[in-house]
Coordinates of C-alpha atoms in Angstrom, one line a residue:
M1 CA -171.8 9.0 58.7
F2 CA -175.4 10.1 58.4
S3 CA -178.3 9.2 60.6
K4 CA -181.4 7.9 59.0
I5 CA -184.4 10.3 59.2
F6 CA -187.6 8.7 60.2
T7 CA -191.0 10.2 59.4
M8 CA -193.5 9.3 62.2
Q9 CA -196.9 10.5 63.3
I10 CA -198.5 10.7 66.7
I11 CA -202.2 9.8 66.6
P12 CA -204.3 10.8 69.6
V13 CA -207.1 8.5 70.7
F14 CA -210.4 9.6 72.5
R15 CA -212.7 7.2 74.3
V16 CA -216.3 7.5 73.1
F17 CA -219.4 5.5 73.8
D18 CA -222.3 6.1 71.4
Y19 CA -221.9 5.9 67.6
N20 CA -224.7 8.2 66.7
K21 CA -223.7 10.9 69.1
T22 CA -220.1 10.5 67.9
I23 CA -221.1 11.0 64.3
E24 CA -223.3 14.0 65.1
F25 CA -220.5 15.8 66.9
Y26 CA -217.4 15.0 64.9
V27 CA -218.8 14.6 61.4
N28 CA -222.0 16.6 61.2
W29 CA -220.8 19.5 63.5
L30 CA -217.0 19.7 63.4
G31 CA -216.9 18.6 59.8
C32 CA -214.4 15.7 60.2
S33 CA -214.3 13.0 57.7
I34 CA -214.1 9.2 58.5
S35 CA -210.9 7.8 57.1
W36 CA -211.9 4.2 58.0
E37 CA -213.9 2.5 60.7
H38 CA -214.1 -1.0 62.3
R39 CA -217.6 -1.6 63.5
P40 CA -218.4 -5.4 63.9
D41 CA -221.9 -6.4 65.0
N42 CA -222.4 -6.4 68.8
S43 CA -218.9 -5.1 69.4
P44 CA -217.3 -1.8 70.2
F45 CA -216.5 0.5 67.2
Y46 CA -213.3 2.1 66.3
L47 CA -213.1 5.2 64.0
R48 CA -210.2 7.0 62.4
M49 CA -211.1 10.7 61.8
S50 CA -209.5 13.4 59.8
L51 CA -209.9 17.2 60.1
R52 CA -207.9 19.2 57.6
G53 CA -205.4 16.4 57.4
L54 CA -205.1 16.0 61.2
V55 CA -205.6 12.4 62.1
F56 CA -207.1 11.2 65.4
D57 CA -208.9 8.0 66.5
L58 CA -212.2 7.4 68.4
S59 CA -212.5 4.2 70.3
E60 CA -215.4 2.6 72.1
H61 CA -213.2 -0.2 73.4
H62 CA -212.9 -0.7 77.1
G63 CA -209.3 -0.2 78.5
E64 CA -208.2 1.8 75.4
C65 CA -208.2 5.1 77.2
S66 CA -210.3 7.2 79.5
P67 CA -212.9 9.8 78.7
G68 CA -212.2 13.4 79.6
A69 CA -208.9 13.7 77.6
R70 CA -207.9 16.6 75.4
F71 CA -205.5 17.7 72.7
S72 CA -204.7 21.0 71.0
I73 CA -204.6 22.0 67.4
A74 CA -202.1 24.8 66.8
D75 CA -202.1 27.3 63.9
F76 CA -205.6 26.4 62.8
E77 CA -206.0 28.8 59.9
G78 CA -209.2 30.8 59.7
L79 CA -210.3 30.0 63.2
Q80 CA -212.7 32.9 63.4
Q81 CA -214.6 31.8 60.3
Y82 CA -214.6 28.2 61.5
H83 CA -216.0 29.3 64.8
E84 CA -218.8 31.2 63.0
E85 CA -219.6 28.2 60.9
L86 CA -219.9 26.0 64.0
L87 CA -222.3 28.4 65.6
S88 CA -224.4 28.7 62.5
K89 CA -225.1 24.9 62.6
N90 CA -227.0 25.4 65.9
Y91 CA -225.6 22.2 67.5
S92 CA -227.7 21.9 70.7
Y93 CA -225.0 20.7 73.1
N94 CA -222.0 23.0 72.4
R95 CA -221.8 26.8 71.8
P96 CA -218.0 27.5 72.1
G97 CA -216.6 30.9 72.7
L98 CA -213.6 32.5 70.9
E99 CA -211.2 34.6 72.8
R100 CA -207.7 35.8 73.1
V101 CA -205.7 33.8 75.6
E102 CA -204.4 35.6 78.6
W103 CA -200.8 34.2 78.1
A104 CA -200.5 35.3 74.5
A105 CA -202.4 38.4 73.2
D106 CA -201.8 37.4 69.6
T107 CA -203.5 34.0 69.9
L108 CA -207.2 33.2 69.4
E109 CA -208.5 30.1 71.1
M110 CA -211.6 28.0 71.0
T111 CA -212.4 24.9 73.0
V112 CA -215.1 22.3 72.0
T113 CA -216.2 19.4 74.3
D114 CA -217.7 16.2 72.9
P115 CA -220.6 14.3 74.5
F116 CA -218.0 12.2 76.4
S117 CA -216.1 15.1 78.0
N118 CA -213.2 15.0 75.6
R119 CA -211.9 18.4 74.6
I120 CA -210.2 19.8 71.5
I121 CA -208.5 23.1 71.8
F122 CA -208.1 25.1 68.6
N123 CA -205.8 28.1 68.4
E124 CA -204.5 30.5 65.8
K125 CA -202.0 33.3 65.9
V126 CA -203.6 36.4 64.4
K127 CA -201.8 39.1 62.4
D128 CA -204.0 42.0 63.3
F129 CA -204.1 43.8 66.7
N130 CA -201.6 41.3 67.9
T131 CA -199.7 43.6 70.3
I132 CA -202.5 45.4 72.1
S133 CA -201.8 45.1 75.8
P134 CA -204.2 43.2 78.1
S135 CA -205.0 46.5 79.8
A136 CA -206.2 48.1 76.6
I137 CA -208.2 45.0 75.7
A138 CA -209.9 45.1 79.1
L139 CA -210.7 48.8 78.7
L140 CA -212.2 48.2 75.3
F141 CA -214.3 45.4 76.7
T142 CA -215.6 47.7 79.5
K143 CA -216.4 50.5 77.0
S144 CA -218.3 48.1 74.8
F145 CA -221.1 48.3 77.4
T146 CA -221.4 52.0 76.8
Q147 CA -223.0 53.9 74.0
I148 CA -219.6 55.3 72.9
P149 CA -219.4 55.1 69.1
F150 CA -217.7 52.0 67.6
M151 CA -216.8 50.4 70.9
K152 CA -219.0 47.3 70.4
E153 CA -217.7 46.9 66.8
A154 CA -214.1 47.2 67.9
V155 CA -214.5 44.6 70.6
K156 CA -215.9 42.1 68.0
R157 CA -212.8 42.6 65.9
L158 CA -210.7 42.2 69.0
H159 CA -212.3 39.1 70.7
A160 CA -212.0 40.7 74.1
L161 CA -211.7 38.7 77.3
P162 CA -214.9 37.2 78.7
D163 CA -217.1 38.8 81.2
S164 CA -215.8 37.1 84.3
T165 CA -212.4 38.7 83.9
E166 CA -213.8 42.2 84.2
K167 CA -217.1 42.3 86.1
T168 CA -216.2 43.3 89.6
P169 CA -218.5 45.3 91.9
M170 CA -217.1 48.4 90.3
F171 CA -217.9 47.3 86.8
H172 CA -221.1 49.3 86.1
A173 CA -219.7 52.4 87.8
R174 CA -216.7 52.2 85.5
V175 CA -218.9 51.8 82.4
Q176 CA -220.9 54.9 83.4
H177 CA -217.7 56.8 84.2
F178 CA -216.2 56.2 80.8
E179 CA -219.4 57.1 79.0
D180 CA -219.8 60.3 80.9
R181 CA -216.2 61.3 80.3
Y182 CA -216.4 60.7 76.6
Y183 CA -219.6 62.7 76.0
S184 CA -218.5 65.6 78.2
I185 CA -215.9 66.5 75.6
D186 CA -218.5 66.3 72.8
R187 CA -220.8 68.6 74.8
M188 CA -218.1 71.3 75.3
L189 CA -216.6 70.9 71.8
Q190 CA -219.8 71.3 69.7
P191 CA -220.7 74.9 70.7
T192 CA -217.2 76.2 69.9
G193 CA -217.9 75.6 66.2
I194 CA -214.2 74.8 65.7
T195 CA -213.5 72.3 62.9
N196 CA -209.7 71.9 63.4
I197 CA -209.5 69.3 66.1
L198 CA -206.4 67.6 67.6
E199 CA -206.9 64.7 70.1
L200 CA -204.0 63.8 72.3
S201 CA -203.3 60.3 73.5
S202 CA -206.6 59.0 72.1
G203 CA -205.8 55.4 72.6
Y204 CA -208.5 53.1 71.1
S205 CA -211.2 55.8 71.1
F206 CA -212.8 56.6 67.8
R207 CA -214.1 60.1 68.3
G208 CA -212.3 61.3 65.2
L209 CA -214.0 58.7 63.0
D210 CA -217.4 59.5 64.5
L211 CA -217.1 63.3 64.0
A212 CA -215.6 63.0 60.5
N213 CA -218.5 60.7 59.6
K214 CA -221.0 63.5 60.8
R215 CA -219.5 66.8 59.7
A216 CA -216.7 68.6 57.8
V217 CA -214.0 68.6 60.4
H218 CA -210.3 68.2 60.0
Y219 CA -209.5 65.8 62.8
I220 CA -206.0 64.7 63.7
D221 CA -206.0 61.7 66.0
T222 CA -202.7 61.1 67.9
D223 CA -200.9 58.8 70.2
L224 CA -197.6 57.0 70.4
D225 CA -196.4 55.3 67.2
D226 CA -197.3 51.7 68.1
V227 CA -200.8 52.6 69.2
I228 CA -201.5 54.6 66.0
S229 CA -200.2 51.8 63.7
R230 CA -202.6 49.3 65.3
K231 CA -205.5 51.8 65.4
L232 CA -205.2 52.2 61.7
Q233 CA -206.2 48.6 61.3
F234 CA -209.3 49.2 63.4
I235 CA -210.2 52.2 61.3
N236 CA -209.9 50.2 58.1
H237 CA -212.5 47.8 59.4
L238 CA -214.8 50.3 61.1
Q239 CA -215.1 53.0 58.4
Q240 CA -218.0 52.5 56.1
G241 CA -218.0 54.7 53.0
P242 CA -216.6 58.2 52.4
L243 CA -216.3 60.6 55.3
K244 CA -217.8 64.1 55.4
G245 CA -214.7 65.4 57.1
Q246 CA -211.0 64.5 57.1
L247 CA -209.5 62.1 59.6
Q248 CA -205.7 61.8 60.0
L249 CA -204.0 59.4 62.4
T250 CA -200.5 60.6 63.3
P251 CA -197.9 59.5 65.9
L252 CA -197.2 62.1 68.6
N253 CA -195.5 62.3 71.9
A254 CA -197.6 65.0 73.5
L255 CA -194.6 66.2 75.5
D256 CA -192.4 66.8 72.4
A257 CA -192.8 70.5 71.6
T258 CA -191.3 70.2 68.1
Q259 CA -193.6 67.3 67.0
F260 CA -196.6 69.1 68.6
E261 CA -196.0 72.3 66.6
T262 CA -195.4 70.5 63.4
I263 CA -198.9 68.8 63.7
I264 CA -200.6 72.1 64.7
D265 CA -199.0 73.8 61.6
S266 CA -200.5 71.1 59.4
F267 CA -204.1 72.2 60.1
P268 CA -205.8 74.6 57.7
E269 CA -206.2 78.2 58.8
G270 CA -208.4 78.9 61.8
P271 CA -208.5 78.1 65.5
V272 CA -207.7 74.6 66.9
A273 CA -209.5 72.7 69.6
I274 CA -207.1 70.4 71.5
V275 CA -209.0 67.6 73.3
N276 CA -207.9 64.7 75.6
E277 CA -209.3 62.2 78.1
G278 CA -207.2 59.8 80.1
L279 CA -203.8 61.6 79.7
L280 CA -203.2 63.9 82.7
M281 CA -203.6 61.1 85.2
Y282 CA -200.5 59.5 83.8
L283 CA -198.3 62.7 84.0
N284 CA -196.6 64.0 87.1
M285 CA -196.8 67.7 88.0
E286 CA -193.6 68.5 86.0
E287 CA -194.9 66.8 82.9
K288 CA -198.3 68.4 83.3
Q289 CA -196.6 71.8 83.4
L290 CA -194.6 71.0 80.3
L291 CA -197.8 69.9 78.4
A292 CA -199.6 73.1 79.6
D293 CA -196.8 75.3 78.4
I294 CA -196.8 73.6 74.9
I295 CA -200.5 73.9 74.5
H296 CA -200.6 77.5 75.7
K297 CA -198.0 78.4 73.1
M298 CA -199.9 76.6 70.3
L299 CA -203.2 78.3 71.3
M300 CA -201.5 81.8 71.4
K301 CA -200.3 81.1 67.9
R302 CA -203.6 79.7 66.4
G303 CA -206.4 80.6 68.8
G304 CA -208.9 78.0 70.0
C305 CA -209.2 76.0 73.2
W306 CA -208.1 73.0 75.2
I307 CA -210.8 70.7 76.4
T308 CA -209.6 68.1 79.0
A309 CA -211.8 65.6 80.8
D310 CA -208.8 64.7 83.0
I311 CA -209.4 66.9 86.0
Y312 CA -209.3 64.1 88.6
I313 CA -209.0 64.5 92.3
P314 CA -209.0 61.9 95.1
S315 CA -212.4 60.5 95.9
P316 CA -213.7 59.5 99.4
L317 CA -214.6 56.2 97.7
D318 CA -211.1 55.4 96.6
A319 CA -210.3 53.5 99.8
H320 CA -213.3 51.3 99.2
K321 CA -212.7 50.5 95.5
V322 CA -212.0 46.9 94.7
Y323 CA -209.7 46.4 91.6
T324 CA -208.9 43.3 89.8
Q325 CA -205.2 42.2 90.0
R326 CA -204.6 43.6 86.5
Q327 CA -206.3 46.9 87.2
Q328 CA -204.3 47.4 90.5
K329 CA -201.0 46.6 88.8
F330 CA -201.9 49.1 86.1
M331 CA -202.8 51.8 88.6
N332 CA -199.6 51.3 90.6
F333 CA -197.4 51.2 87.6
H334 CA -198.7 54.5 86.3
K335 CA -199.0 56.1 89.7
V336 CA -202.5 57.2 88.8
E337 CA -203.5 58.1 92.4
E338 CA -200.4 60.1 92.9
N339 CA -200.9 62.1 89.7
K340 CA -204.3 63.3 90.5
F341 CA -204.8 67.0 91.5
A342 CA -205.0 67.4 95.3
S343 CA -208.4 69.3 94.8
F344 CA -210.4 71.2 92.2
D345 CA -209.0 74.4 93.7
A346 CA -205.5 73.1 93.2
A347 CA -206.3 72.3 89.6
K348 CA -207.8 75.7 89.1
N349 CA -204.6 77.4 90.5
F350 CA -202.4 75.2 88.3
F351 CA -204.2 76.1 85.0
E352 CA -204.6 79.8 85.9
D353 CA -200.9 80.0 86.7
A354 CA -200.2 78.4 83.3
G355 CA -202.1 81.3 81.6
F356 CA -205.6 79.8 81.1
T357 CA -209.1 80.8 81.8
I358 CA -211.5 78.0 82.8
T359 CA -215.0 77.1 81.8
K360 CA -216.5 74.0 83.4
D361 CA -219.0 71.5 82.0
S362 CA -222.2 72.6 83.6
Q363 CA -223.9 69.2 83.1
E364 CA -221.4 67.2 85.2
E365 CA -222.3 66.2 88.7
I366 CA -219.3 64.1 89.7
N367 CA -217.4 64.7 92.9
F368 CA -214.0 63.3 91.7
R369 CA -213.7 64.3 88.0
E370 CA -214.5 67.4 85.9
T371 CA -214.2 68.4 82.2
W372 CA -212.8 71.9 81.7
L373 CA -212.6 74.1 78.6
L374 CA -209.4 76.2 78.8
K375 CA -208.5 79.3 76.8
T376 CA -205.5 81.5 76.9
K377 CA -205.8 84.7 78.9

């Protein structure tokens, strides 16, 4: 015995009040079409609307429903383009944002509010950048306030979270910190004249793209496999025209000596500059030692230098820092404070014992972080 299958449809109803304002919002701005309307003289009106086949009703009738309702439209294809179209119409009473929702990093969402406080929420699952963690999104958002190359463009592609999620009393200090750290590596790299460059754990930084745009370098940009696969999508959008140099994105676990040597051997002849920022703070002392041993071996083999902007020590201000809940969770999970060097002298002893000589960035005036250029003894 088979059950009969019924095809049914749920039709939401919004309470509205003014016909002209209703048409201005739903037809002229959102682009809905009127399927039919009932509008007798001196009586409330009733409209049936359609948007891409989605049907909903608008009623001026008392007792039909209350204003301030909402409904959601899932899987709205081409939401970013639709959002841009709405903004281009310069509707005076609504300028909706477009952002990734906190509960699903692969979902874009836009909310519009009609003149009667009814809301429609549009969302779309996006195929690109869909597994970037909220921490990486927040970091990109922060860096978009710096002059670091491609950060602003990357955030536009990413639809980073709004200002209110990130702007704490520390916000501007963090912006300056990330900018100083980034450019300290460039300052120390440029005078070496080395064109074979390997960046470790680069994350969503685009130093390689910037340098390959400017000069004939052979730049290998590395991180874990999932980061590199997503970063390639960024590069495809950010790169404009042919590069002067060569840029290669390759997965690498920096603590895997075999992988490391394979990548080093792929460079053309000549010395290699190994650079990193934001790596050592995630490694305990045993892991730091392993990384230092691997890099020392590679530089003995090829010549060159190691430039690290990761010489962090505890700061007297640490006790007074105020983190967002997400930032604190991130710091605790990665044991960032525990992984800092006890002092600059302790860091100096560590690298000298590992077989390196040290040159410091003379332009830095920071009491809790330094950038060092290391060479084998």
